[in-house]
Amino acid sequence: MKTILQVLDMTHMADEPTEMMELIDDEIVRCTNAGDLLGAGEWLASKLPYADEDEFEDIFCKMVAMWASPLELKVLPSYAPELALKLDEFVPEELAVSLVASTWRLLHFGHSLQSVATDLTFRLSEPISQIFGVETRRPGDLCKAAAAKLEVVTGELLSAIDAFIGTKCVTAKIASIEVVKKSHQLKRLALAEERPILSEIDVLLGPTFRKFCESCERHETKRIIRRIPDLKEQAQRCISLPGHRSNSTLWNLTVAQIARHVVQLVDEASRKTEAAITPSLKLATNEFKLDLSRLNREITFSCRLVNSGEGHALKVTVEPDLAGLPIELKILEPKAAFDMATESEQILTFAVIFRSHAPLLDIPLEWKCTTLTGRGHVDADSIMIHQQRVQPDWDSLMQDPPYSINPIKNRENLFGRDTVLKKLLLHAYGGTSTFLWGQKRVGKTSVLQVLASELEKKETSACVVLRMGELAALHEGQIAYTIAERLHQKIGKLDINIPTEQEFGAGLSKLIPFFENMVHECPDAKFIVIIDEFDDIDPAFYTGQRGKLFVKALRSLSEIGLTFFFVGSERMGSIYTKHAVDLNKWVDVYLDCIESIEDCKDLVVHPVVGAIEYQPECVDFVVDYCRGNPFYMHLFCSEVFKRSWQDQRTYVSESDLHGVRQSLIRFLGETNFSHFWDDNPIIDEPEKAEKAAENCLVLSCISALGGSFESVDDIYFPRRIILALGFQSGSRAGILAVW
């Protein structure tokens, strides 16, 4: 173990041993006068490398006496016999520990005990054995064994401290626990004046420090900030106000080292949390287009403020610099100062009044807020307002809305479906009956209506579109009669009489000879029947023996020239697979969302081209948010158009879209989304309803998790909550209603 002289790096302060001895003597006197007997003993131990052989006993005896006298120095012997005569002046346990500590110092510098401590060791053998846990043996060996154990335990503590000093905030906890554990082991063997020093380690690395480390591991910024001041104050007080402890080798090698590293860890955490508590406020887009010619009238516009920093922003306000600008600007919503969490957004509504015309306005802004530590923070920003397009003919646009959630009929308004439309036209001209299926609200009805419109342009085509509202209550014979009647009307005057509804009976079979006559009368004509929502028809039509007869009749009709297009949702694939053997010449076509990004962009921009301008990022947002689904893109853009008409604005910014998104989320009904859980390929109705309930439960769990999850296990906890709430409500429907 180092001497206090070495620890304080004072070995270079004297060239000659005599000079060094004088320096040490001065320190011994200073410590003794100050009542610092632990420090006096440490300085005495520093004389061992420089002392002559005949001085060792004097140094040794005085070290033992000083360290065994924690409160008052009652005797200062120069010889072992003198010390032995005064044993009753000391507490045996304190004297035993002092004797072992002094022996360790003496042995450390290669000096033998010889007969110096033999008598003392013999008299103190019992407390030495009890304290240090060594067996009773010859006095000289007993003291050496105890000194060796003291050296080992001290070395383990210093090694633990070295390991602790090499840690960071997130790795310090385990190392600190090891330091505390080793300090407790040494405390049982330490000098009376060293035990309070070791107790300081418990304070420095106690529960507060461990919780600080845990907060660092979990990146809990608020808790880190709350604990930093106390930890730093405590550690700095240890370092800056050591008092007599500065003369202790143990204090300098343990508490001082630990306190300095705690300060470093706290500073490290402060730097990290400084970044973590610092917000960064900026408008998502700072360019807007308004009608700058509308003077002295309040115009409102929305924008999106983004906190991209890692810290929370508290009491956010804005200060625009309007010096020299002919405008008034204020925030309407939110009315008061607001808070923003890290990586969050806030929709703002500004009101602006233009006092004179200007082609462009550049308005400097300052976002002011308070961080979690109470420190003020300012972010510079700006708003640039350009002149928007001239006002279009809003009345004409409202009479013929550019976006519609109803099925499309004209090919020029159908975006992203050219490939599938050409394929279906080829099937129609080639007589290939087709199952067209896909998820609901993906645009199947629009495709079939445009298909019918294109076929009707051909004089040789007779195309009939039948909807489920027309067919749902009919049996097979009535459906056959309806098809015959509608095809007859399409062709016009024919010398063919349509059998009565009663003559068609209850099946499709009577339609076969009738249609053969039509083909004979019109050999060049193309006969096409399109049935929408076919999978909503009575399942008996395509299941069981009745279903087999129905399908065989369809096959016969298609073989003699009647081309069918059955359109429906996800059960269509199962129906086709079930009857694939009989319908081996039929094909199925799956319709999904629009794949082409450019086609999606055209769907957004083209209907209002020349009237309303979209910010380029807005178009990308709509396409991505709706995932290329034409129904939802029309629905979203229809709401954007309504807002533009209400505000008489011809420019759509990114913030406008976020307002529309929030509005749709609040007000759209279940029917716009129910297909996500209701649609499934199961044909059997009870099983289909059960699968729909399972789908709904899973989707509710995913929604409760924020829309994403890492593993299936993540779904189980919200699932249990939803099921419990549902069953408490008294019905299975309550599972969904409560949620």
XYZ file of C-alpha atoms in Angstrom:
739
model
C 0.000 0.000 0.000
C 1.261 3.482 -0.830
C 2.243 5.968 1.866
C 0.479 9.295 2.161
C 3.662 10.914 0.849
C 3.399 8.875 -2.340
C -0.342 9.340 -2.666
C 0.024 13.128 -2.475
C 2.969 12.968 -4.896
C 5.363 14.761 -2.538
C 8.361 12.423 -2.866
C 10.145 14.946 -5.112
C 9.965 17.790 -2.605
C 13.316 16.950 -0.940
C 16.589 15.710 -2.394
C 18.135 14.308 0.788
C 16.562 11.730 3.186
C 17.227 14.062 6.121
C 15.302 16.846 4.424
C 12.429 14.462 3.672
C 12.376 13.285 7.297
C 12.152 16.914 8.456
C 9.242 17.558 6.085
C 7.457 14.460 7.387
C 8.080 15.445 11.007
C 6.465 18.817 10.332
C 3.366 17.079 8.961
C 3.258 14.722 11.973
C 3.338 17.666 14.361
C 0.658 19.494 12.360
C -1.648 16.480 12.383
C -1.047 15.723 16.052
C -1.791 19.306 17.058
C -4.961 19.192 14.986
C -6.057 15.957 16.684
C -5.733 13.993 13.445
C -4.117 10.864 14.862
C -4.980 8.800 11.781
C -3.121 11.310 9.613
C -0.203 11.484 12.037
C 0.130 7.729 11.845
C 0.023 7.861 8.029
C 2.855 10.389 7.984
C 4.797 8.239 10.456
C 4.434 5.312 8.043
C 5.903 7.558 5.315
C 9.190 7.652 7.314
C 9.760 3.897 6.925
C 11.476 4.092 3.487
C 13.866 6.756 4.806
C 14.467 5.647 8.448
C 17.481 3.855 9.845
C 17.180 0.379 11.321
C 17.333 1.615 14.925
C 14.347 3.961 14.271
C 11.865 1.275 13.180
C 10.738 0.307 16.670
C 10.043 3.926 17.626
C 8.054 4.519 14.422
C 6.187 1.239 14.767
C 5.165 1.752 18.411
C 3.995 5.322 17.816
C 1.949 4.193 14.749
C 0.241 1.507 16.848
C -0.504 3.926 19.666
C -1.834 6.693 17.380
C -4.079 4.403 15.337
C -5.371 2.670 18.480
C -6.336 6.056 19.985
C -9.216 7.368 17.869
C -10.324 10.012 20.384
C -7.349 11.024 22.517
C -3.657 10.164 22.521
C -2.998 8.899 26.032
C 0.465 7.481 25.507
C 3.139 7.843 22.842
C 5.673 5.049 23.474
C 9.012 4.704 21.738
C 9.619 1.057 22.677
C 7.540 -2.103 22.598
C 7.895 -2.848 26.348
C 6.653 0.657 27.104
C 3.616 0.076 24.901
C 3.025 -3.334 26.486
C 2.895 -1.744 29.934
C 0.105 0.615 28.779
C -2.200 -2.008 27.191
C -4.966 -1.250 29.655
C -5.100 2.297 28.213
C -6.449 0.915 24.923
C -9.474 -1.041 23.745
C -8.095 -4.521 22.911
C -9.943 -4.767 19.574
C -8.761 -1.323 18.448
C -5.223 -2.079 19.508
C -5.305 -5.432 17.674
C -6.424 -3.789 14.420
C -3.814 -1.050 14.832
C -1.100 -3.617 15.457
C -1.986 -5.568 12.285
C -2.194 -2.378 10.165
C 1.203 -1.211 11.427
C 2.680 -4.670 10.828
C 1.426 -4.587 7.234
C 3.152 -1.225 6.632
C 6.372 -2.506 8.214
C 6.388 -5.712 6.168
C 5.500 -3.792 3.011
C 8.831 -2.014 3.118
C 10.753 -5.262 3.755
C 11.385 -4.843 7.472
C 11.123 -7.793 9.883
C 9.116 -7.654 13.084
C 11.764 -9.604 14.956
C 10.934 -9.157 18.629
C 9.281 -5.747 18.245
C 5.705 -6.976 18.205
C 6.007 -10.524 19.469
C 4.884 -9.768 23.016
C 2.055 -7.502 21.821
C 0.844 -10.123 19.370
C 0.824 -12.762 22.059
C -1.249 -10.585 24.376
C -3.678 -9.643 21.574
C -3.844 -13.042 19.853
C -7.485 -13.638 20.761
C -8.942 -10.368 19.308
C -6.639 -10.705 16.263
C -7.927 -14.214 15.593
C -11.565 -13.148 16.054
C -11.367 -10.006 13.901
C -9.231 -11.308 11.060
C -10.417 -14.909 11.121
C -6.955 -16.491 11.282
C -6.031 -19.462 13.402
C -3.998 -19.045 16.599
C -0.360 -19.834 15.974
C 3.023 -18.417 16.914
C 2.675 -14.674 17.641
C 4.895 -13.616 14.754
C 3.083 -15.816 12.254
C -0.350 -14.795 13.541
C 0.294 -11.106 12.989
C 1.798 -11.729 9.562
C -1.220 -13.840 8.546
C -3.597 -11.118 9.693
C -1.566 -8.465 7.842
C -1.659 -10.617 4.703
C -5.459 -10.878 4.932
C -5.745 -7.116 5.424
C -3.594 -6.609 2.330
C -5.754 -8.994 0.258
C -9.064 -7.405 1.312
C -7.707 -3.896 0.733
C -6.373 -4.946 -2.665
C -9.792 -6.347 -3.650
C -11.449 -3.035 -2.758
C -8.898 -1.032 -4.752
C -9.340 -3.387 -7.733
C -13.108 -2.962 -7.527
C -12.646 0.812 -7.468
C -10.362 0.630 -10.524
C -13.083 -1.308 -12.338
C -15.693 1.240 -11.233
C -13.594 4.151 -12.479
C -13.599 2.603 -15.971
C -17.407 2.591 -16.232
C -19.948 4.830 -17.947
C -23.359 5.916 -16.719
C -25.122 2.881 -18.118
C -22.533 0.385 -16.822
C -21.660 1.815 -13.404
C -24.365 0.160 -11.318
C -22.942 -3.369 -11.123
C -19.400 -2.095 -10.518
C -20.635 0.228 -7.753
C -22.364 -2.644 -5.986
C -19.109 -4.595 -6.039
C -17.252 -1.609 -4.537
C -19.789 -1.318 -1.719
C -19.573 -5.036 -1.028
C -15.760 -4.943 -0.836
C -15.834 -1.835 1.369
C -18.067 -3.676 3.845
C -15.586 -6.534 3.975
C -12.714 -4.122 4.666
C -14.709 -2.164 7.219
C -14.587 -5.080 9.661
C -10.766 -5.043 9.500
C -10.182 -1.287 9.282
C -8.895 1.169 11.842
C -11.432 2.993 13.986
C -10.831 6.283 12.115
C -11.045 4.526 8.733
C -14.517 3.093 9.281
C -16.294 6.462 8.850
C -14.299 6.907 5.647
C -15.546 3.566 4.326
C -19.081 4.539 5.366
C -18.845 7.469 2.937
C -18.693 4.926 0.132
C -22.166 3.737 1.178
C -23.418 7.309 0.890
C -21.761 8.042 -2.454
C -22.805 4.741 -4.050
C -26.025 4.215 -2.162
C -29.650 3.927 -3.382
C -29.645 7.388 -4.988
C -26.645 6.537 -7.132
C -28.055 3.137 -8.111
C -31.388 4.667 -9.107
C -29.472 7.261 -11.111
C -27.683 4.451 -12.972
C -30.968 2.633 -13.587
C -32.491 5.808 -14.987
C -29.488 6.168 -17.312
C -29.917 2.579 -18.485
C -33.600 3.218 -19.209
C -33.014 6.704 -20.676
C -35.467 8.191 -18.171
C -34.516 11.808 -18.690
C -36.759 13.321 -16.021
C -35.460 11.045 -13.279
C -31.859 11.569 -14.334
C -32.310 15.330 -14.163
C -33.961 15.065 -10.751
C -31.043 13.106 -9.228
C -28.089 14.915 -10.828
C -27.975 17.936 -8.432
C -27.932 15.867 -5.214
C -25.321 13.414 -6.489
C -23.032 16.136 -7.778
C -23.324 18.236 -4.623
C -22.589 15.222 -2.438
C -19.555 14.123 -4.471
C -18.125 17.631 -4.772
C -18.509 18.184 -1.043
C -16.439 15.056 -0.405
C -13.683 16.307 -2.685
C -13.657 19.987 -1.814
C -14.034 19.631 1.985
C -11.955 16.606 2.945
C -10.788 18.000 6.299
C -8.466 15.643 8.187
C -9.333 12.875 5.743
C -6.898 14.313 3.181
C -4.091 12.830 5.311
C -5.581 9.335 5.021
C -4.140 7.027 2.410
C -7.362 5.025 2.409
C -9.513 8.129 1.820
C -7.345 9.281 -1.089
C -7.345 5.847 -2.738
C -11.045 5.098 -2.215
C -13.498 7.872 -1.365
C -11.676 10.598 -3.293
C -11.372 8.395 -6.393
C -15.015 7.322 -6.184
C -16.270 10.891 -5.650
C -14.287 12.191 -8.651
C -15.695 9.452 -10.862
C -19.239 10.098 -9.637
C -18.775 13.744 -10.684
C -17.563 12.545 -14.104
C -20.574 10.251 -14.453
C -22.928 13.039 -13.456
C -21.272 15.390 -15.949
C -21.544 12.726 -18.639
C -25.237 12.296 -17.861
C -25.665 16.077 -17.848
C -24.179 16.346 -21.333
C -26.388 13.577 -22.618
C -29.504 14.877 -20.932
C -28.715 18.373 -22.159
C -29.199 17.011 -25.665
C -32.091 14.900 -24.439
C -33.851 17.860 -22.790
C -33.248 20.296 -25.644
C -36.212 20.574 -28.028
C -35.962 21.633 -31.650
C -39.055 23.480 -32.867
C -39.645 24.149 -36.538
C -42.574 24.281 -38.920
C -42.882 21.169 -41.054
C -43.146 23.461 -44.047
C -42.733 27.215 -44.006
C -44.016 28.063 -47.482
C -47.699 28.861 -47.933
C -49.852 30.280 -50.686
C -52.718 32.642 -49.877
C -54.703 35.278 -51.709
C -52.524 38.318 -51.007
C -54.985 40.579 -52.834
C -57.624 40.172 -50.101
C -56.774 43.220 -48.011
C -58.020 44.084 -44.521
C -59.760 40.722 -44.138
C -58.742 37.991 -41.748
C -57.491 34.876 -43.494
C -56.697 31.708 -41.589
C -54.269 28.954 -42.469
C -53.001 25.900 -40.642
C -49.488 24.631 -40.253
C -47.716 21.846 -38.418
C -45.115 22.572 -35.758
C -42.671 19.696 -35.221
C -40.454 19.076 -32.210
C -37.636 17.030 -33.735
C -35.417 17.356 -30.646
C -35.070 14.825 -27.862
C -36.376 17.141 -25.152
C -39.843 18.272 -24.138
C -40.809 21.849 -24.946
C -42.866 23.496 -22.217
C -44.937 26.684 -22.472
C -44.325 27.122 -26.203
C -45.066 30.563 -27.620
C -44.246 32.310 -30.889
C -42.945 35.820 -31.480
C -43.160 37.001 -35.116
C -40.981 39.883 -36.234
C -43.426 42.057 -38.179
C -41.263 45.176 -38.314
C -41.736 46.840 -41.697
C -44.224 44.226 -42.935
C -47.758 45.275 -43.974
C -49.477 42.464 -42.075
C -50.906 41.370 -38.750
C -50.242 37.806 -37.606
C -51.406 35.861 -34.580
C -52.124 32.300 -33.475
C -55.793 31.398 -33.134
C -55.354 27.783 -32.026
C -54.150 26.837 -29.519
C -55.095 29.989 -27.669
C -52.594 29.666 -24.804
C -49.005 28.478 -24.469
C -48.763 24.735 -25.051
C -46.410 21.843 -24.351
C -44.835 19.501 -26.893
C -43.354 16.111 -26.148
C -40.235 14.876 -27.893
C -40.721 13.989 -31.561
C -44.305 15.242 -31.497
C -46.416 17.544 -33.645
C -48.834 20.367 -32.963
C -51.336 21.711 -35.465
C -51.448 25.504 -35.337
C -53.987 27.859 -36.863
C -52.723 31.321 -37.768
C -54.817 34.367 -38.608
C -53.290 36.935 -40.949
C -54.524 40.306 -42.200
C -52.840 41.912 -45.205
C -52.813 45.721 -45.050
C -51.296 46.302 -48.480
C -50.502 44.177 -51.486
C -47.148 42.412 -51.710
C -46.127 39.594 -54.079
C -44.192 37.773 -51.341
C -43.942 38.019 -47.558
C -41.095 36.551 -45.521
C -41.930 36.631 -41.791
C -39.191 35.776 -39.259
C -40.384 33.830 -36.212
C -38.965 32.776 -32.888
C -40.353 29.754 -31.061
C -39.767 30.221 -27.342
C -40.146 27.522 -24.716
C -38.805 26.154 -21.431
C -36.906 22.884 -21.097
C -37.444 20.286 -18.375
C -34.690 21.913 -16.329
C -36.426 25.285 -16.473
C -33.912 26.740 -18.937
C -35.246 28.989 -21.666
C -34.832 27.853 -25.271
C -35.358 29.676 -28.577
C -35.559 28.307 -32.152
C -35.504 30.592 -35.181
C -37.952 29.941 -38.018
C -39.870 31.786 -40.713
C -43.078 31.799 -42.721
C -43.044 32.623 -46.431
C -46.390 33.554 -47.995
C -46.731 33.519 -51.788
C -49.623 34.606 -53.979
C -51.902 31.649 -54.701
C -53.579 30.928 -58.015
C -56.543 33.000 -59.085
C -59.882 31.810 -57.791
C -61.457 29.090 -59.990
C -65.150 28.773 -60.807
C -66.138 27.227 -57.504
C -69.810 26.898 -58.516
C -68.904 24.709 -61.482
C -66.590 22.593 -59.366
C -69.300 22.085 -56.737
C -71.861 21.082 -59.357
C -69.508 18.425 -60.670
C -67.245 17.489 -57.712
C -63.780 16.413 -58.860
C -63.596 13.577 -56.333
C -66.350 11.075 -55.740
C -66.627 8.089 -53.442
C -69.249 6.612 -55.774
C -68.066 4.140 -58.443
C -66.531 5.689 -61.548
C -68.099 5.197 -64.962
C -65.807 7.035 -67.371
C -62.462 5.632 -68.398
C -60.706 9.012 -68.254
C -61.480 9.208 -64.541
C -60.218 5.709 -63.775
C -56.572 5.887 -62.753
C -54.113 3.054 -62.425
C -56.360 0.379 -63.919
C -55.393 0.385 -67.592
C -53.655 -2.989 -67.420
C -56.495 -4.839 -65.726
C -59.099 -3.082 -67.891
C -57.324 -4.171 -71.088
C -57.133 -7.720 -69.755
C -60.862 -7.768 -68.976
C -61.728 -6.330 -72.402
C -59.647 -9.075 -73.982
C -61.547 -11.656 -71.932
C -64.871 -10.141 -73.002
C -64.007 -10.172 -76.703
C -62.512 -13.641 -76.406
C -65.478 -15.119 -74.547
C -63.478 -15.946 -71.386
C -65.694 -15.835 -68.327
C -63.931 -14.240 -65.354
C -64.041 -13.996 -61.572
C -62.866 -10.482 -60.612
C -62.267 -10.311 -56.877
C -60.411 -8.433 -54.206
C -60.856 -6.607 -50.927
C -63.880 -4.357 -50.644
C -63.421 -0.668 -51.422
C -60.523 -1.292 -53.737
C -62.347 -0.129 -56.881
C -63.812 -3.327 -58.366
C -67.216 -1.754 -59.106
C -65.529 1.192 -60.832
C -63.560 -1.208 -63.033
C -66.648 -3.219 -64.048
C -68.670 -0.054 -64.737
C -65.944 1.314 -66.974
C -65.688 -2.132 -68.587
C -69.422 -2.081 -69.306
C -69.159 1.464 -70.638
C -66.347 0.462 -73.022
C -68.235 -2.616 -74.224
C -71.400 -0.624 -74.892
C -69.450 1.529 -77.334
C -69.167 -1.518 -79.594
C -72.231 -2.118 -81.762
C -71.648 -5.861 -81.682
C -71.603 -6.072 -77.884
C -74.589 -6.648 -75.647
C -73.514 -6.058 -72.042
C -75.796 -6.385 -69.062
C -74.812 -5.266 -65.541
C -76.756 -6.876 -62.688
C -76.347 -5.748 -59.098
C -77.024 -7.710 -55.969
C -79.795 -5.358 -54.912
C -81.635 -6.589 -58.009
C -80.844 -10.284 -57.632
C -80.639 -10.950 -53.892
C -84.285 -12.027 -53.497
C -84.438 -14.103 -56.707
C -83.959 -17.829 -57.206
C -82.095 -19.340 -60.164
C -85.101 -19.364 -62.520
C -85.895 -15.740 -61.821
C -82.257 -14.814 -62.382
C -82.345 -16.689 -65.715
C -85.495 -14.796 -66.728
C -83.895 -11.443 -65.742
C -80.781 -12.185 -67.827
C -82.858 -13.250 -70.845
C -85.086 -10.171 -70.629
C -82.181 -7.728 -70.279
C -80.162 -9.284 -73.130
C -83.247 -9.231 -75.371
C -83.687 -5.538 -74.644
C -80.038 -4.851 -75.492
C -80.210 -6.568 -78.889
C -83.455 -4.932 -79.887
C -86.009 -6.468 -82.229
C -85.577 -10.216 -82.511
C -87.893 -12.928 -83.774
C -87.432 -14.736 -80.492
C -90.006 -14.918 -77.776
C -88.829 -14.782 -74.176
C -90.253 -17.635 -72.106
C -92.354 -16.472 -69.196
C -90.914 -16.396 -65.701
C -92.998 -19.470 -64.825
C -91.612 -21.343 -67.825
C -88.042 -20.757 -66.595
C -88.938 -22.683 -63.463
C -86.467 -22.798 -60.574
C -83.196 -23.272 -62.455
C -80.953 -21.857 -65.185
C -81.510 -24.728 -67.586
C -84.262 -22.988 -69.631
C -81.863 -20.119 -70.303
C -79.565 -22.413 -72.322
C -81.899 -23.089 -75.306
C -83.119 -19.517 -75.290
C -79.585 -18.211 -75.484
C -78.725 -20.706 -78.249
C -81.499 -19.116 -80.299
C -80.099 -15.664 -79.628
C -76.635 -16.732 -80.763
C -78.175 -18.222 -83.882
C -79.987 -14.970 -84.648
C -76.930 -12.795 -83.867
C -73.841 -14.895 -84.620
C -71.450 -11.914 -84.592
C -72.633 -10.426 -81.311
C -70.752 -10.612 -78.015
C -73.018 -11.312 -75.054
C -71.644 -10.291 -71.651
C -73.299 -10.482 -68.243
C -71.639 -8.685 -65.310
C -72.877 -9.516 -61.802
C -71.535 -7.291 -59.025
C -71.150 -8.500 -55.416
C -71.710 -12.076 -56.547
C -70.401 -13.518 -53.256
C -73.268 -11.780 -51.395
C -75.786 -14.005 -53.183
C -77.376 -16.865 -51.228
C -74.525 -19.350 -50.486
C -76.854 -22.176 -51.550
C -76.238 -21.035 -55.141
C -72.651 -22.254 -54.994
C -72.704 -24.930 -52.274
C -74.132 -28.435 -52.073
C -76.031 -30.220 -54.844
C -77.915 -27.061 -55.761
C -74.603 -25.289 -56.209
C -73.293 -28.006 -58.528
C -76.345 -27.682 -60.796
C -76.008 -23.903 -60.817
C -72.312 -24.045 -61.756
C -72.857 -26.661 -64.473
C -75.503 -24.437 -66.044
C -73.076 -21.505 -65.963
C -70.465 -23.644 -67.673
C -72.935 -24.652 -70.422
C -73.970 -21.040 -71.000
C -70.340 -19.894 -71.249
C -69.577 -22.686 -73.722
C -72.294 -21.519 -76.105
C -71.163 -17.892 -76.035
C -72.476 -16.114 -72.938
C -69.512 -14.503 -71.139
C -69.860 -13.893 -67.406
C -67.965 -11.455 -65.181
C -68.595 -12.210 -61.521
C -67.295 -9.485 -59.216
C -66.932 -9.835 -55.451
C -64.718 -9.751 -52.399
C -62.389 -12.295 -50.840
C -64.832 -15.223 -50.822
C -64.756 -15.197 -54.612
C -61.374 -16.881 -54.597
C -62.741 -19.735 -52.471
C -65.834 -20.089 -54.678
C -63.679 -20.298 -57.783
C -61.340 -22.844 -56.195
C -64.305 -24.958 -55.038
C -65.665 -25.230 -58.593
C -62.402 -25.020 -60.533
C -62.980 -28.440 -62.153
C -66.324 -27.448 -63.703
C -65.160 -23.925 -64.500
C -61.829 -25.003 -65.955
C -62.110 -22.544 -68.849
C -62.901 -19.640 -66.589
C -60.174 -17.450 -65.062
C -59.940 -15.443 -61.874
C -58.363 -11.997 -61.674
C -57.343 -10.462 -58.354
C -57.648 -6.690 -58.009
C -55.507 -4.925 -55.413
C -54.590 -1.321 -54.673
C -53.029 0.785 -57.405
C -49.381 -0.210 -57.710
C -48.099 2.644 -59.849
C -47.105 5.658 -57.748
C -47.485 7.938 -60.745
C -51.042 6.701 -61.349
C -51.831 7.387 -57.686
C -50.447 10.898 -58.026
C -52.548 11.460 -61.136
C -55.644 10.388 -59.201
C -54.904 13.086 -56.616
C -53.811 15.934 -58.887
C -55.577 15.475 -62.224
C -59.212 16.014 -61.105
C -58.414 19.577 -59.895
C -55.634 20.494 -62.307
C -55.762 24.194 -63.131
C -58.008 24.902 -60.143
C -56.256 23.705 -56.981
C -52.515 23.262 -56.502
C -51.109 20.616 -54.172
C -47.778 21.060 -52.454
C -45.635 18.209 -53.900
C -45.094 16.655 -50.451
C -48.884 16.610 -49.981
C -49.385 14.359 -52.969
C -46.790 11.926 -51.651
C -48.461 12.014 -48.238
C -51.912 11.168 -49.607
C -50.574 8.283 -51.688
C -48.570 6.858 -48.808
C -51.259 7.403 -46.176
C -53.923 5.683 -48.292
C -51.493 2.977 -49.467
C -52.660 3.346 -53.053
C -56.300 2.507 -52.239
C -58.428 4.492 -54.727
C -61.508 4.612 -52.485
C -59.615 6.130 -49.563
C -57.694 8.515 -51.837
C -60.988 9.790 -53.282
C -62.447 10.029 -49.778
C -59.437 11.936 -48.469
C -59.152 14.282 -51.449
C -62.899 14.918 -51.372
C -62.533 16.274 -47.827
C -59.523 18.368 -48.921
C -61.590 19.825 -51.745
C -64.457 20.718 -49.374
C -62.076 22.595 -47.085
C -60.482 24.405 -50.014
C -63.921 25.479 -51.215
C -64.956 26.659 -47.748
C -61.765 28.713 -47.287
C -61.618 29.794 -50.950
C -58.047 28.543 -51.074
C -56.377 27.170 -54.164
C -53.236 25.826 -52.488
C -53.122 22.690 -50.355
C -50.268 22.537 -47.863
C -49.024 19.654 -45.760
C -50.653 21.016 -42.628
C -54.051 21.116 -44.371
C -53.765 17.371 -44.903
C -53.091 16.683 -41.243
C -56.218 18.600 -40.316
C -58.205 16.530 -42.801
C -56.685 13.336 -41.435
C -57.698 14.149 -37.862
C -61.192 15.084 -39.011
C -61.694 11.842 -40.948
C -60.417 9.737 -38.056
C -62.967 11.351 -35.737
C -66.013 11.254 -37.996
C -65.725 8.304 -40.377
C -68.151 5.527 -39.532
C -67.492 1.833 -39.027
C -68.848 0.937 -42.466
C -65.785 2.510 -44.103
C -63.477 0.037 -42.350
C -65.546 -2.998 -41.384
C -64.341 -4.967 -44.407
C -60.913 -5.206 -42.790
C -62.337 -7.714 -40.304
C -65.549 -8.882 -42.044
C -63.953 -9.926 -45.331
C -62.442 -13.393 -45.309
C -62.410 -16.342 -47.730
C -64.598 -18.598 -45.540
C -67.789 -19.730 -47.293
C -69.621 -21.255 -44.314
C -71.542 -18.378 -42.670
C -71.155 -19.357 -38.958
C -67.445 -20.016 -39.444
C -67.121 -16.776 -41.411
C -68.694 -14.796 -38.533
C -66.336 -16.447 -36.044
C -63.300 -15.569 -38.161
C -64.563 -11.985 -38.487
C -64.756 -11.711 -34.685
C -61.209 -13.061 -34.361
C -59.972 -10.592 -36.980
C -61.666 -7.742 -35.169
C -60.111 -8.757 -31.850
C -56.613 -8.940 -33.319
C -56.986 -5.590 -35.086
C -58.213 -4.015 -31.835
C -55.144 -5.357 -30.040
C -52.840 -3.975 -32.729
C -54.610 -0.620 -32.483
C -54.109 -0.646 -28.711
C -50.379 -1.139 -29.329
C -50.232 1.930 -31.551
C -50.492 0.153 -34.902
C -47.368 -1.993 -34.737
C -45.878 -4.826 -32.740
C -42.606 -6.749 -32.639
C -43.933 -10.232 -31.906
C -47.218 -12.092 -31.557
C -46.652 -12.201 -27.798
C -47.139 -8.418 -27.666
C -50.803 -8.896 -28.644
C -51.733 -11.155 -25.734
C -51.883 -8.521 -22.973
C -54.329 -6.092 -24.695
C -56.255 -9.170 -25.868
C -56.903 -10.228 -22.270
C -58.071 -6.724 -21.348
C -60.440 -6.473 -24.318
C -61.907 -9.919 -23.672
C -62.401 -9.131 -19.989
C -64.173 -5.853 -20.759
C -66.273 -7.525 -23.442
C -67.454 -10.362 -21.227
C -68.255 -7.909 -18.409
C -70.577 -6.091 -20.801
C -72.631 -9.268 -21.128
C -72.251 -10.142 -24.807
C -69.701 -11.013 -27.402
C -70.565 -7.796 -29.213
C -69.482 -5.988 -26.086
C -65.897 -7.040 -26.786
C -65.865 -4.535 -29.622
C -68.309 -1.987 -28.239
C -66.419 -1.467 -24.997
C -63.121 -1.067 -26.765
